[in-house]
Amino acid sequence: MAQRLELSLEHLVRYHEDGNDLLFRIVTRDELWVHHFTPEAKVSRMEWKNQPSPVRKQFKTTPSAYKVLLTVFWDAQGVLLLDFLEGPPPSHIPISQLARQQTRDKASPEKKADG
C-alpha cells in the first residue's frame, strides 16, 4: 500500500511539472484469462422447414475449460498491443484429470513401507 501511495505522489509531482505531456508517456498493462470458444452463428443454424417437420432443438453454447490469457498494453491514445497466450492458467487442473487421478488412487492398493 505504501509503495502505491509513493508512486501516486511521484506521478502527481511529475504531472505538476510536465502537465498533460506526462499523460501521453504512461503505458498501462492488464491481463485477463478468457474462455476460448466460437459460438455458432445464428444464421448458420437457420434451416428451411416444412410445416409438419419438427423444430430443430437449440443448444446453449457453453465456454470450454480451455482459456486464453489476453494481455493488453495501452496509453492515452489507445491500444498499443494485444497479446494472446493459449493454454490453461498455471494453477488450473482440469476436473476430468483430477477425477481420473482420484479413481486411480482408489483402485490401486496402497503400498506400506516396511518398518
Tab-separated table of N, CA and C in Angstrom:
chain	number	residue	atom	x	y	z
A	1	MET	N	0.825	-1.192	0.000
A	1	MET	CA	0.000	0.000	0.000
A	1	MET	C	0.871	1.258	0.000
A	2	ALA	N	1.935	1.241	0.786
A	2	ALA	CA	2.823	2.402	0.873
A	2	ALA	C	3.505	2.665	-0.469
A	3	GLN	N	3.848	1.586	-1.177
A	3	GLN	CA	4.503	1.740	-2.474
A	3	GLN	C	3.553	2.400	-3.482
A	4	ARG	N	2.280	2.041	-3.445
A	4	ARG	CA	1.296	2.661	-4.344
A	4	ARG	C	1.148	4.143	-4.043
A	5	LEU	N	1.126	4.485	-2.767
A	5	LEU	CA	0.997	5.882	-2.366
A	5	LEU	C	2.205	6.680	-2.848
A	6	GLU	N	3.401	6.130	-2.655
A	6	GLU	CA	4.632	6.786	-3.129
A	6	GLU	C	4.587	7.021	-4.630
A	7	LEU	N	4.198	5.991	-5.363
A	7	LEU	CA	4.140	6.079	-6.821
A	7	LEU	C	3.107	7.112	-7.265
A	8	SER	N	1.961	7.136	-6.603
A	8	SER	CA	0.915	8.106	-6.941
A	8	SER	C	1.391	9.536	-6.692
A	9	LEU	N	2.060	9.757	-5.566
A	9	LEU	CA	2.588	11.093	-5.270
A	9	LEU	C	3.653	11.501	-6.282
A	10	GLU	N	4.490	10.552	-6.678
A	10	GLU	CA	5.523	10.832	-7.686
A	10	GLU	C	4.879	11.239	-9.017
A	11	HIS	N	3.818	10.531	-9.406
A	11	HIS	CA	3.115	10.891	-10.647
A	11	HIS	C	2.457	12.268	-10.532
A	12	LEU	N	1.917	12.581	-9.369
A	12	LEU	CA	1.284	13.882	-9.164
A	12	LEU	C	2.306	15.011	-9.289
A	13	VAL	N	3.489	14.835	-8.699
A	13	VAL	CA	4.554	15.840	-8.797
A	13	VAL	C	4.982	16.003	-10.254
A	14	ARG	N	5.173	14.886	-10.946
A	14	ARG	CA	5.567	14.959	-12.363
A	14	ARG	C	4.486	15.633	-13.206
A	15	TYR	N	3.212	15.378	-12.873
A	15	TYR	CA	2.122	15.997	-13.628
A	15	TYR	C	2.150	17.513	-13.447
A	16	HIS	N	2.434	17.982	-12.226
A	16	HIS	CA	2.518	19.421	-11.987
A	16	HIS	C	3.703	20.027	-12.733
A	17	GLU	N	4.785	19.266	-12.920
A	17	GLU	CA	5.963	19.760	-13.644
A	17	GLU	C	5.761	19.703	-15.160
A	18	ASP	N	5.253	18.567	-15.679
A	18	ASP	CA	5.185	18.348	-17.129
A	18	ASP	C	3.809	18.612	-17.742
A	19	GLY	N	2.776	18.678	-16.935
A	19	GLY	CA	1.429	18.899	-17.466
A	19	GLY	C	0.913	17.665	-18.202
A	20	ASN	N	0.087	17.894	-19.216
A	20	ASN	CA	-0.544	16.792	-19.950
A	20	ASN	C	0.444	15.936	-20.744
A	21	ASP	N	1.662	16.438	-20.987
A	21	ASP	CA	2.663	15.634	-21.707
A	21	ASP	C	2.960	14.334	-20.962
A	22	LEU	N	2.882	14.384	-19.635
A	22	LEU	CA	3.125	13.179	-18.841
A	22	LEU	C	2.103	12.095	-19.179
A	23	LEU	N	0.861	12.478	-19.372
A	23	LEU	CA	-0.201	11.505	-19.639
A	23	LEU	C	0.042	10.721	-20.925
A	24	PHE	N	0.708	11.334	-21.894
A	24	PHE	CA	0.966	10.658	-23.169
A	24	PHE	C	2.179	9.734	-23.105
A	25	ARG	N	2.908	9.747	-21.983
A	25	ARG	CA	4.066	8.857	-21.833
A	25	ARG	C	3.770	7.643	-20.961
A	26	ILE	N	2.597	7.593	-20.346
A	26	ILE	CA	2.247	6.474	-19.468
A	26	ILE	C	1.654	5.335	-20.295
A	27	VAL	N	2.222	4.136	-20.116
A	27	VAL	CA	1.711	2.926	-20.766
A	27	VAL	C	1.216	1.995	-19.662
A	28	THR	N	0.014	1.454	-19.852
A	28	THR	CA	-0.610	0.582	-18.861
A	28	THR	C	-0.772	-0.814	-19.434
A	29	ARG	N	-0.641	-1.820	-18.566
A	29	ARG	CA	-0.811	-3.219	-18.983
A	29	ARG	C	-1.870	-3.875	-18.108
A	30	ASP	N	-2.666	-4.752	-18.726
A	30	ASP	CA	-3.642	-5.522	-17.968
A	30	ASP	C	-3.713	-6.920	-18.557
A	31	GLU	N	-3.974	-7.917	-17.705
A	31	GLU	CA	-4.081	-9.313	-18.148
A	31	GLU	C	-5.420	-9.869	-17.711
A	32	LEU	N	-5.974	-10.761	-18.544
A	32	LEU	CA	-7.269	-11.347	-18.247
A	32	LEU	C	-7.353	-12.727	-18.874
A	33	TRP	N	-7.727	-13.749	-18.078
A	33	TRP	CA	-7.976	-15.088	-18.610
A	33	TRP	C	-9.396	-15.115	-19.140
A	34	VAL	N	-9.571	-15.492	-20.403
A	34	VAL	CA	-10.905	-15.568	-21.003
A	34	VAL	C	-11.142	-16.966	-21.553
A	35	HIS	N	-12.406	-17.421	-21.508
A	35	HIS	CA	-12.753	-18.721	-22.079
A	35	HIS	C	-12.609	-18.660	-23.590
A	36	HIS	N	-12.101	-19.723	-24.168
A	36	HIS	CA	-11.905	-19.801	-25.611
A	36	HIS	C	-13.037	-20.621	-26.212
A	37	PHE	N	-13.925	-19.972	-26.946
A	37	PHE	CA	-14.956	-20.701	-27.673
A	37	PHE	C	-15.464	-19.843	-28.813
A	38	THR	N	-15.950	-20.498	-29.854
A	38	THR	CA	-16.512	-19.813	-31.003
A	38	THR	C	-17.969	-20.241	-31.121
A	39	PRO	N	-18.894	-19.403	-30.684
A	39	PRO	CA	-20.294	-19.799	-30.774
A	39	PRO	C	-20.747	-19.872	-32.229
A	40	GLU	N	-21.632	-20.806	-32.502
A	40	GLU	CA	-22.165	-20.965	-33.849
A	40	GLU	C	-23.052	-19.761	-34.146
A	41	ALA	N	-22.869	-19.177	-35.328
A	41	ALA	CA	-23.660	-18.013	-35.701
A	41	ALA	C	-25.125	-18.402	-35.864
A	42	LYS	N	-26.023	-17.499	-35.497
A	42	LYS	CA	-27.450	-17.783	-35.585
A	42	LYS	C	-27.859	-18.075	-37.025
A	43	VAL	N	-27.257	-17.371	-37.980
A	43	VAL	CA	-27.594	-17.562	-39.391
A	43	VAL	C	-27.272	-18.982	-39.835
A	44	SER	N	-26.158	-19.546	-39.368
A	44	SER	CA	-25.779	-20.899	-39.788
A	44	SER	C	-26.694	-21.959	-39.188
A	45	ARG	N	-27.445	-21.630	-38.119
A	45	ARG	CA	-28.371	-22.588	-37.516
A	45	ARG	C	-29.734	-22.582	-38.197
A	46	MET	N	-30.010	-21.536	-38.962
A	46	MET	CA	-31.326	-21.419	-39.585
A	46	MET	C	-31.460	-22.431	-40.714
A	47	GLU	N	-32.619	-23.056	-40.795
A	47	GLU	CA	-32.891	-24.040	-41.835
A	47	GLU	C	-34.300	-23.831	-42.362
A	48	TRP	N	-34.504	-24.216	-43.635
A	48	TRP	CA	-35.846	-24.211	-44.190
A	48	TRP	C	-36.560	-25.443	-43.675
A	49	LYS	N	-37.786	-25.270	-43.183
A	49	LYS	CA	-38.560	-26.385	-42.640
A	49	LYS	C	-39.928	-26.438	-43.308
A	50	ASN	N	-40.422	-27.662	-43.502
A	50	ASN	CA	-41.806	-27.836	-43.921
A	50	ASN	C	-42.687	-27.645	-42.699
A	51	GLN	N	-43.946	-27.372	-42.931
A	51	GLN	CA	-44.871	-27.123	-41.828
A	51	GLN	C	-44.917	-28.272	-40.815
A	52	PRO	N	-45.051	-29.548	-41.255
A	52	PRO	CA	-45.170	-30.621	-40.264
A	52	PRO	C	-43.842	-31.051	-39.627
A	53	SER	N	-42.701	-30.637	-40.172
A	53	SER	CA	-41.419	-31.115	-39.641
A	53	SER	C	-41.144	-30.500	-38.266
A	54	PRO	N	-40.482	-31.267	-37.396
A	54	PRO	CA	-40.215	-30.767	-36.039
A	54	PRO	C	-39.199	-29.624	-36.056
A	55	VAL	N	-39.308	-28.774	-35.074
A	55	VAL	CA	-38.383	-27.647	-34.946
A	55	VAL	C	-37.053	-28.175	-34.427
A	56	ARG	N	-35.965	-27.658	-35.006
A	56	ARG	CA	-34.632	-28.075	-34.577
A	56	ARG	C	-34.369	-27.571	-33.166
A	57	LYS	N	-33.858	-28.438	-32.333
A	57	LYS	CA	-33.584	-28.090	-30.938
A	57	LYS	C	-32.340	-27.199	-30.867
A	58	GLN	N	-32.428	-26.126	-30.101
A	58	GLN	CA	-31.309	-25.203	-29.935
A	58	GLN	C	-30.577	-25.553	-28.643
A	59	PHE	N	-29.276	-25.686	-28.719
A	59	PHE	CA	-28.474	-25.978	-27.538
A	59	PHE	C	-27.737	-24.719	-27.114
A	60	LYS	N	-27.646	-24.543	-25.822
A	60	LYS	CA	-26.942	-23.387	-25.287
A	60	LYS	C	-25.441	-23.593	-25.470
A	61	THR	N	-24.769	-22.557	-25.955
A	61	THR	CA	-23.323	-22.617	-26.122
A	61	THR	C	-22.668	-22.329	-24.778
A	62	THR	N	-21.809	-23.241	-24.333
A	62	THR	CA	-21.105	-23.034	-23.071
A	62	THR	C	-19.614	-22.927	-23.339
A	63	PRO	N	-18.931	-22.083	-22.593
A	63	PRO	CA	-17.487	-21.964	-22.801
A	63	PRO	C	-16.769	-23.236	-22.362
A	64	SER	N	-15.689	-23.536	-23.052
A	64	SER	CA	-14.913	-24.727	-22.713
A	64	SER	C	-13.987	-24.430	-21.538
A	65	ALA	N	-13.335	-25.463	-21.043
A	65	ALA	CA	-12.371	-25.286	-19.955
A	65	ALA	C	-11.085	-24.658	-20.480
A	66	TYR	N	-10.918	-24.639	-21.803
A	66	TYR	CA	-9.725	-24.079	-22.427
A	66	TYR	C	-9.782	-22.558	-22.321
A	67	LYS	N	-8.707	-21.943	-21.886
A	67	LYS	CA	-8.687	-20.494	-21.720
A	67	LYS	C	-7.520	-19.871	-22.472
A	68	VAL	N	-7.633	-18.567	-22.701
A	68	VAL	CA	-6.602	-17.782	-23.370
A	68	VAL	C	-6.286	-16.592	-22.464
A	69	LEU	N	-4.988	-16.325	-22.271
A	69	LEU	CA	-4.575	-15.160	-21.497
A	69	LEU	C	-4.453	-13.984	-22.458
A	70	LEU	N	-5.274	-12.971	-22.243
A	70	LEU	CA	-5.238	-11.764	-23.063
A	70	LEU	C	-4.458	-10.706	-22.297
A	71	THR	N	-3.398	-10.167	-22.910
A	71	THR	CA	-2.615	-9.083	-22.319
A	71	THR	C	-2.767	-7.863	-23.216
A	72	VAL	N	-3.162	-6.746	-22.626
A	72	VAL	CA	-3.400	-5.516	-23.380
A	72	VAL	C	-2.480	-4.423	-22.850
A	73	PHE	N	-1.799	-3.735	-23.777
A	73	PHE	CA	-0.991	-2.561	-23.437
A	73	PHE	C	-1.651	-1.360	-24.107
A	74	TRP	N	-1.847	-0.258	-23.355
A	74	TRP	CA	-2.427	0.925	-23.958
A	74	TRP	C	-1.885	2.180	-23.304
A	75	ASP	N	-2.057	3.311	-24.025
A	75	ASP	CA	-1.679	4.616	-23.498
A	75	ASP	C	-2.858	5.561	-23.696
A	76	ALA	N	-2.632	6.876	-23.557
A	76	ALA	CA	-3.716	7.852	-23.650
A	76	ALA	C	-4.343	7.899	-25.039
A	77	GLN	N	-3.620	7.435	-26.053
A	77	GLN	CA	-4.138	7.497	-27.420
A	77	GLN	C	-4.831	6.211	-27.855
A	78	GLY	N	-4.748	5.146	-27.072
A	78	GLY	CA	-5.441	3.910	-27.425
A	78	GLY	C	-4.598	2.672	-27.184
A	79	VAL	N	-5.059	1.552	-27.761
A	79	VAL	CA	-4.401	0.256	-27.583
A	79	VAL	C	-3.102	0.216	-28.384
A	80	LEU	N	-2.017	-0.212	-27.735
A	80	LEU	CA	-0.718	-0.343	-28.395
A	80	LEU	C	-0.455	-1.777	-28.837
A	81	LEU	N	-0.854	-2.753	-28.001
A	81	LEU	CA	-0.544	-4.149	-28.285
A	81	LEU	C	-1.563	-5.063	-27.621
A	82	LEU	N	-1.996	-6.082	-28.369
A	82	LEU	CA	-2.811	-7.171	-27.827
A	82	LEU	C	-1.987	-8.436	-27.969
A	83	ASP	N	-1.852	-9.199	-26.890
A	83	ASP	CA	-1.077	-10.435	-26.934
A	83	ASP	C	-1.931	-11.561	-26.363
A	84	PHE	N	-1.890	-12.729	-27.024
A	84	PHE	CA	-2.674	-13.878	-26.593
A	84	PHE	C	-1.745	-15.030	-26.256
A	85	LEU	N	-1.942	-15.639	-25.090
A	85	LEU	CA	-1.193	-16.817	-24.682
A	85	LEU	C	-2.211	-17.927	-24.490
A	86	GLU	N	-2.101	-18.982	-25.292
A	86	GLU	CA	-3.083	-20.057	-25.241
A	86	GLU	C	-2.701	-21.101	-24.210
A	87	GLY	N	-3.706	-21.705	-23.592
A	87	GLY	CA	-3.485	-22.766	-22.629
A	87	GLY	C	-4.194	-22.484	-21.329
A	88	PRO	N	-4.189	-23.445	-20.420
A	88	PRO	CA	-4.856	-23.244	-19.137
A	88	PRO	C	-4.027	-22.352	-18.223
A	89	PRO	N	-4.670	-21.693	-17.263
A	89	PRO	CA	-3.898	-20.916	-16.293
A	89	PRO	C	-2.957	-21.838	-15.530
A	90	PRO	N	-1.820	-21.341	-15.057
A	90	PRO	CA	-0.842	-22.196	-14.380
A	90	PRO	C	-1.415	-22.993	-13.215
A	91	SER	N	-2.365	-22.444	-12.468
A	91	SER	CA	-2.908	-23.152	-11.312
A	91	SER	C	-4.112	-24.017	-11.670
A	92	HIS	N	-4.460	-24.053	-12.953
A	92	HIS	CA	-5.670	-24.757	-13.384
A	92	HIS	C	-5.393	-26.240	-13.603
A	93	ILE	N	-6.191	-27.096	-12.969
A	93	ILE	CA	-6.128	-28.535	-13.217
A	93	ILE	C	-7.504	-28.939	-13.713
A	94	PRO	N	-7.611	-29.472	-14.933
A	94	PRO	CA	-8.928	-29.870	-15.436
A	94	PRO	C	-9.594	-30.871	-14.499
A	95	ILE	N	-10.886	-30.714	-14.288
A	95	ILE	CA	-11.631	-31.591	-13.380
A	95	ILE	C	-11.556	-33.037	-13.834
A	96	SER	N	-11.610	-33.266	-15.160
A	96	SER	CA	-11.548	-34.642	-15.661
A	96	SER	C	-10.219	-35.294	-15.284
A	97	GLN	N	-9.132	-34.529	-15.349
A	97	GLN	CA	-7.815	-35.059	-14.982
A	97	GLN	C	-7.773	-35.369	-13.486
A	98	LEU	N	-8.340	-34.489	-12.674
A	98	LEU	CA	-8.373	-34.694	-11.233
A	98	LEU	C	-9.206	-35.929	-10.884
A	99	ALA	N	-10.352	-36.109	-11.561
A	99	ALA	CA	-11.218	-37.267	-11.312
A	99	ALA	C	-10.510	-38.565	-11.683
A	100	ARG	N	-9.784	-38.570	-12.816
A	100	ARG	CA	-9.036	-39.774	-13.229
A	100	ARG	C	-7.985	-40.129	-12.187
A	101	GLN	N	-7.288	-39.112	-11.674
A	101	GLN	CA	-6.248	-39.349	-10.677
A	101	GLN	C	-6.843	-39.934	-9.401
A	102	GLN	N	-7.977	-39.391	-8.956
A	102	GLN	CA	-8.618	-39.900	-7.744
A	102	GLN	C	-9.094	-41.333	-7.945
A	103	THR	N	-9.618	-41.645	-9.142
A	103	THR	CA	-10.075	-43.004	-9.440
A	103	THR	C	-8.901	-43.971	-9.397
A	104	ARG	N	-7.772	-43.569	-9.981
A	104	ARG	CA	-6.568	-44.412	-9.970
A	104	ARG	C	-6.084	-44.639	-8.543
A	105	ASP	N	-6.106	-43.582	-7.733
A	105	ASP	CA	-5.644	-43.692	-6.343
A	105	ASP	C	-6.509	-44.661	-5.540
A	106	LYS	N	-7.814	-44.640	-5.767
A	106	LYS	CA	-8.720	-45.529	-5.038
A	106	LYS	C	-8.589	-46.968	-5.518
A	107	ALA	N	-8.317	-47.160	-6.813
A	107	ALA	CA	-8.247	-48.505	-7.389
A	107	ALA	C	-6.958	-49.225	-7.015
A	108	SER	N	-5.856	-48.499	-6.892
A	108	SER	CA	-4.578	-49.156	-6.598
A	108	SER	C	-4.397	-49.301	-5.092
A	109	PRO	N	-4.018	-50.508	-4.633
A	109	PRO	CA	-3.803	-50.705	-3.189
A	109	PRO	C	-2.581	-49.920	-2.735
A	110	GLU	N	-2.673	-49.363	-1.555
A	110	GLU	CA	-1.548	-48.595	-1.019
A	110	GLU	C	-0.433	-49.538	-0.591
A	111	LYS	N	0.770	-49.153	-0.933
A	111	LYS	CA	1.940	-49.958	-0.541
A	111	LYS	C	2.432	-49.455	0.805
A	112	LYS	N	2.544	-50.342	1.727
A	112	LYS	CA	3.024	-49.961	3.055
A	112	LYS	C	4.527	-50.175	3.133
A	113	ALA	N	5.192	-49.222	3.727
A	113	ALA	CA	6.651	-49.319	3.870
A	113	ALA	C	6.982	-50.283	5.003
A	114	ASP	N	8.029	-51.047	4.784
A	114	ASP	CA	8.464	-51.972	5.839
A	114	ASP	C	9.115	-51.163	6.962
A	115	GLY	N	8.725	-51.476	8.192
A	115	GLY	CA	9.185	-50.707	9.338
A	115	GLY	C	10.309	-51.353	9.977
